[in-house]
Amino acid sequence: MFIGQYRYNLDDKGRLVIPAEYRKELGERVVINKGFERCITIYPLEVWNDVVEKMSTLSMNQKDNRTYSRLYMASAFYREFDSQGRINIDDVLRKYAGIKKQCVVCGANKIIEIWSQEAWDEIEIQRDENFEEISEKIIF
């Protein structure tokens, strides 16, 4: 499980440091992809394989299923960490997430999310304003 949040800057080559405690859980190879609400997601291979397995059960006779599968898989990239614990964040993903330099890397249970600093600041404001209301709607 991934928890916590860290602030980092992309370097000039589009590489981002991933916290050491996350790297221990991730292994050497990961998948990065567009996430929901304009973040970037990092998947451990085991979790990614589970997602792909579930996606493979979708009926390809339905246009929405084909479109979702196509768009989701086309924005996914395998990545490995360099010797300094960095991964390359592709231009298409940085543009999608609005990341220019400052990022927030945060744990989100089985995955990791990468947000632009500006987007994360907005999430923090929304959290402070709406967390209790949202919590009441969640059923475990």
PDB file of C-alpha atoms in Angstrom:
ATOM      1  CA  MET A   1       0.000   0.000   0.000  1.00  0.00           C
ATOM      2  CA  PHE A   2       1.266   3.473  -0.883  1.00  0.00           C
ATOM      3  CA  ILE A   3       0.620   6.369   1.508  1.00  0.00           C
ATOM      4  CA  GLY A   4       1.944   9.885   2.056  1.00  0.00           C
ATOM      5  CA  GLN A   5       2.915  12.740  -0.230  1.00  0.00           C
ATOM      6  CA  TYR A   6       6.209  14.154  -1.444  1.00  0.00           C
ATOM      7  CA  ARG A   7       7.133  17.260  -3.391  1.00  0.00           C
ATOM      8  CA  TYR A   8       9.702  17.039  -6.179  1.00  0.00           C
ATOM      9  CA  ASN A   9      10.712  18.885  -9.326  1.00  0.00           C
ATOM     10  CA  LEU A  10      11.094  17.375 -12.759  1.00  0.00           C
ATOM     11  CA  ASP A  11      14.612  17.762 -14.083  1.00  0.00           C
ATOM     12  CA  ASP A  12      15.352  19.286 -17.494  1.00  0.00           C
ATOM     13  CA  LYS A  13      15.042  15.873 -19.174  1.00  0.00           C
ATOM     14  CA  GLY A  14      11.579  15.150 -17.750  1.00  0.00           C
ATOM     15  CA  ARG A  15      12.776  12.742 -15.063  1.00  0.00           C
ATOM     16  CA  LEU A  16      11.161  12.558 -11.651  1.00  0.00           C
ATOM     17  CA  VAL A  17      12.526  11.108  -8.421  1.00  0.00           C
ATOM     18  CA  ILE A  18      10.248   8.510  -6.878  1.00  0.00           C
ATOM     19  CA  PRO A  19      10.574   8.187  -3.082  1.00  0.00           C
ATOM     20  CA  ALA A  20      12.768   5.310  -1.907  1.00  0.00           C
ATOM     21  CA  GLU A  21       9.996   3.810   0.224  1.00  0.00           C
ATOM     22  CA  TYR A  22       7.762   3.619  -2.860  1.00  0.00           C
ATOM     23  CA  ARG A  23      10.533   2.120  -4.995  1.00  0.00           C
ATOM     24  CA  LYS A  24      10.944  -0.719  -2.483  1.00  0.00           C
ATOM     25  CA  GLU A  25       7.325  -1.731  -3.100  1.00  0.00           C
ATOM     26  CA  LEU A  26       7.326  -1.051  -6.849  1.00  0.00           C
ATOM     27  CA  GLY A  27      10.219  -3.207  -7.960  1.00  0.00           C
ATOM     28  CA  GLU A  28      12.453  -2.311 -10.886  1.00  0.00           C
ATOM     29  CA  ARG A  29       9.819  -1.947 -13.613  1.00  0.00           C
ATOM     30  CA  VAL A  30       6.507  -0.065 -13.517  1.00  0.00           C
ATOM     31  CA  VAL A  31       3.764   1.177 -15.805  1.00  0.00           C
ATOM     32  CA  ILE A  32       2.896   4.858 -15.943  1.00  0.00           C
ATOM     33  CA  ASN A  33      -0.341   6.091 -17.452  1.00  0.00           C
ATOM     34  CA  LYS A  34      -2.847   8.917 -17.569  1.00  0.00           C
ATOM     35  CA  GLY A  35      -4.936   8.849 -14.426  1.00  0.00           C
ATOM     36  CA  PHE A  36      -8.299  10.325 -13.605  1.00  0.00           C
ATOM     37  CA  GLU A  37      -8.751  14.042 -12.875  1.00  0.00           C
ATOM     38  CA  ARG A  38      -5.581  14.893 -14.839  1.00  0.00           C
ATOM     39  CA  CYS A  39      -2.968  13.102 -12.768  1.00  0.00           C
ATOM     40  CA  ILE A  40      -0.386  10.529 -13.818  1.00  0.00           C
ATOM     41  CA  THR A  41      -0.544   7.075 -12.268  1.00  0.00           C
ATOM     42  CA  ILE A  42       2.267   4.657 -11.524  1.00  0.00           C
ATOM     43  CA  TYR A  43       1.327   0.992 -11.284  1.00  0.00           C
ATOM     44  CA  PRO A  44       3.372  -1.846  -9.851  1.00  0.00           C
ATOM     45  CA  LEU A  45       3.420  -4.550 -12.538  1.00  0.00           C
ATOM     46  CA  GLU A  46       1.255  -6.877 -10.438  1.00  0.00           C
ATOM     47  CA  VAL A  47      -1.483  -4.246 -10.101  1.00  0.00           C
ATOM     48  CA  TRP A  48      -1.200  -3.274 -13.771  1.00  0.00           C
ATOM     49  CA  ASN A  49      -1.573  -6.913 -14.799  1.00  0.00           C
ATOM     50  CA  ASP A  50      -4.746  -7.164 -12.677  1.00  0.00           C
ATOM     51  CA  VAL A  51      -6.176  -4.061 -14.387  1.00  0.00           C
ATOM     52  CA  VAL A  52      -5.363  -5.413 -17.843  1.00  0.00           C
ATOM     53  CA  GLU A  53      -6.860  -8.796 -16.963  1.00  0.00           C
ATOM     54  CA  LYS A  54     -10.120  -7.149 -15.889  1.00  0.00           C
ATOM     55  CA  MET A  55     -10.112  -4.951 -18.985  1.00  0.00           C
ATOM     56  CA  SER A  56      -9.713  -8.030 -21.180  1.00  0.00           C
ATOM     57  CA  THR A  57     -13.115  -9.253 -19.982  1.00  0.00           C
ATOM     58  CA  LEU A  58     -14.874  -6.265 -21.550  1.00  0.00           C
ATOM     59  CA  SER A  59     -16.961  -7.074 -24.587  1.00  0.00           C
ATOM     60  CA  MET A  60     -15.270  -5.590 -27.640  1.00  0.00           C
ATOM     61  CA  ASN A  61     -18.667  -5.592 -29.370  1.00  0.00           C
ATOM     62  CA  GLN A  62     -19.489  -2.385 -27.503  1.00  0.00           C
ATOM     63  CA  LYS A  63     -18.007   0.844 -28.830  1.00  0.00           C
ATOM     64  CA  ASP A  64     -17.492   2.426 -25.376  1.00  0.00           C
ATOM     65  CA  ASN A  65     -15.488  -0.609 -24.258  1.00  0.00           C
ATOM     66  CA  ARG A  66     -13.285  -0.452 -27.353  1.00  0.00           C
ATOM     67  CA  THR A  67     -12.785   3.282 -26.979  1.00  0.00           C
ATOM     68  CA  TYR A  68     -11.951   3.061 -23.286  1.00  0.00           C
ATOM     69  CA  SER A  69      -9.525   0.188 -23.817  1.00  0.00           C
ATOM     70  CA  ARG A  70      -7.843   1.932 -26.751  1.00  0.00           C
ATOM     71  CA  LEU A  71      -7.416   5.262 -24.979  1.00  0.00           C
ATOM     72  CA  TYR A  72      -6.311   3.722 -21.706  1.00  0.00           C
ATOM     73  CA  MET A  73      -3.734   1.381 -23.175  1.00  0.00           C
ATOM     74  CA  ALA A  74      -2.364   3.908 -25.682  1.00  0.00           C
ATOM     75  CA  SER A  75      -1.247   6.261 -22.910  1.00  0.00           C
ATOM     76  CA  ALA A  76       0.546   3.581 -20.875  1.00  0.00           C
ATOM     77  CA  PHE A  77       4.325   3.188 -20.839  1.00  0.00           C
ATOM     78  CA  TYR A  78       6.677   0.693 -19.205  1.00  0.00           C
ATOM     79  CA  ARG A  79       9.428   2.421 -17.233  1.00  0.00           C
ATOM     80  CA  GLU A  80      12.464   1.417 -15.187  1.00  0.00           C
ATOM     81  CA  PHE A  81      14.211   3.429 -12.497  1.00  0.00           C
ATOM     82  CA  ASP A  82      17.644   4.846 -13.156  1.00  0.00           C
ATOM     83  CA  SER A  83      20.474   4.631 -10.611  1.00  0.00           C
ATOM     84  CA  GLN A  84      19.183   7.760  -8.846  1.00  0.00           C
ATOM     85  CA  GLY A  85      15.617   6.466  -8.419  1.00  0.00           C
ATOM     86  CA  ARG A  86      14.134   8.515 -11.271  1.00  0.00           C
ATOM     87  CA  ILE A  87      11.759   7.609 -14.062  1.00  0.00           C
ATOM     88  CA  ASN A  88      11.170   9.465 -17.283  1.00  0.00           C
ATOM     89  CA  ILE A  89       7.756  11.088 -17.568  1.00  0.00           C
ATOM     90  CA  ASP A  90       6.763  11.229 -21.232  1.00  0.00           C
ATOM     91  CA  ASP A  91       5.757  14.541 -22.809  1.00  0.00           C
ATOM     92  CA  VAL A  92       2.230  13.298 -23.513  1.00  0.00           C
ATOM     93  CA  LEU A  93       1.725  12.516 -19.806  1.00  0.00           C
ATOM     94  CA  ARG A  94       3.268  15.770 -18.572  1.00  0.00           C
ATOM     95  CA  LYS A  95       1.069  17.756 -20.943  1.00  0.00           C
ATOM     96  CA  TYR A  96      -2.043  15.847 -19.862  1.00  0.00           C
ATOM     97  CA  ALA A  97      -1.323  16.500 -16.176  1.00  0.00           C
ATOM     98  CA  GLY A  98      -0.198  20.103 -16.703  1.00  0.00           C
ATOM     99  CA  ILE A  99       3.179  19.391 -15.117  1.00  0.00           C
ATOM    100  CA  LYS A 100       5.956  21.776 -15.996  1.00  0.00           C
ATOM    101  CA  LYS A 101       8.334  21.497 -13.036  1.00  0.00           C
ATOM    102  CA  GLN A 102       6.841  21.166  -9.542  1.00  0.00           C
ATOM    103  CA  CYS A 103       5.036  17.914  -8.724  1.00  0.00           C
ATOM    104  CA  VAL A 104       3.421  16.130  -5.836  1.00  0.00           C
ATOM    105  CA  VAL A 105       3.954  12.371  -5.704  1.00  0.00           C
ATOM    106  CA  CYS A 106       1.382  10.723  -3.459  1.00  0.00           C
ATOM    107  CA  GLY A 107       0.332   7.294  -2.388  1.00  0.00           C
ATOM    108  CA  ALA A 108      -3.151   6.214  -3.429  1.00  0.00           C
ATOM    109  CA  ASN A 109      -3.504   2.724  -1.984  1.00  0.00           C
ATOM    110  CA  LYS A 110      -2.289   0.258  -4.655  1.00  0.00           C
ATOM    111  CA  ILE A 111      -1.008   2.938  -7.041  1.00  0.00           C
ATOM    112  CA  ILE A 112       0.957   6.172  -6.948  1.00  0.00           C
ATOM    113  CA  GLU A 113      -0.326   9.444  -8.367  1.00  0.00           C
ATOM    114  CA  ILE A 114       1.695  12.356  -9.712  1.00  0.00           C
ATOM    115  CA  TRP A 115       0.028  15.776  -9.726  1.00  0.00           C
ATOM    116  CA  SER A 116       1.106  19.212 -10.798  1.00  0.00           C
ATOM    117  CA  GLN A 117       1.713  21.364  -7.723  1.00  0.00           C
ATOM    118  CA  GLU A 118      -1.153  23.666  -8.765  1.00  0.00           C
ATOM    119  CA  ALA A 119      -3.649  20.832  -9.181  1.00  0.00           C
ATOM    120  CA  TRP A 120      -2.618  19.309  -5.847  1.00  0.00           C
ATOM    121  CA  ASP A 121      -3.070  22.634  -4.070  1.00  0.00           C
ATOM    122  CA  GLU A 122      -6.631  22.716  -5.407  1.00  0.00           C
ATOM    123  CA  ILE A 123      -7.256  19.154  -4.191  1.00  0.00           C
ATOM    124  CA  GLU A 124      -6.051  20.154  -0.723  1.00  0.00           C
ATOM    125  CA  ILE A 125      -8.522  23.058  -0.690  1.00  0.00           C
ATOM    126  CA  GLN A 126     -11.354  20.763  -1.783  1.00  0.00           C
ATOM    127  CA  ARG A 127     -10.355  18.216   0.837  1.00  0.00           C
ATOM    128  CA  ASP A 128     -10.526  20.781   3.590  1.00  0.00           C
ATOM    129  CA  GLU A 129     -13.935  21.968   2.379  1.00  0.00           C
ATOM    130  CA  ASN A 130     -15.594  18.667   1.451  1.00  0.00           C
ATOM    131  CA  PHE A 131     -13.914  15.731   3.194  1.00  0.00           C
ATOM    132  CA  GLU A 132     -16.549  15.214   5.861  1.00  0.00           C
ATOM    133  CA  GLU A 133     -19.400  15.466   3.372  1.00  0.00           C
ATOM    134  CA  ILE A 134     -17.755  12.995   0.997  1.00  0.00           C
ATOM    135  CA  SER A 135     -16.885  10.655   3.899  1.00  0.00           C
ATOM    136  CA  GLU A 136     -20.552  10.349   4.823  1.00  0.00           C
ATOM    137  CA  LYS A 137     -21.327   9.005   1.336  1.00  0.00           C
ATOM    138  CA  ILE A 138     -18.650   6.299   1.397  1.00  0.00           C
ATOM    139  CA  ILE A 139     -19.791   2.846   2.471  1.00  0.00           C
ATOM    140  CA  PHE A 140     -17.312   0.131   3.421  1.00  0.00           C
TER     141      PHE A 140
END
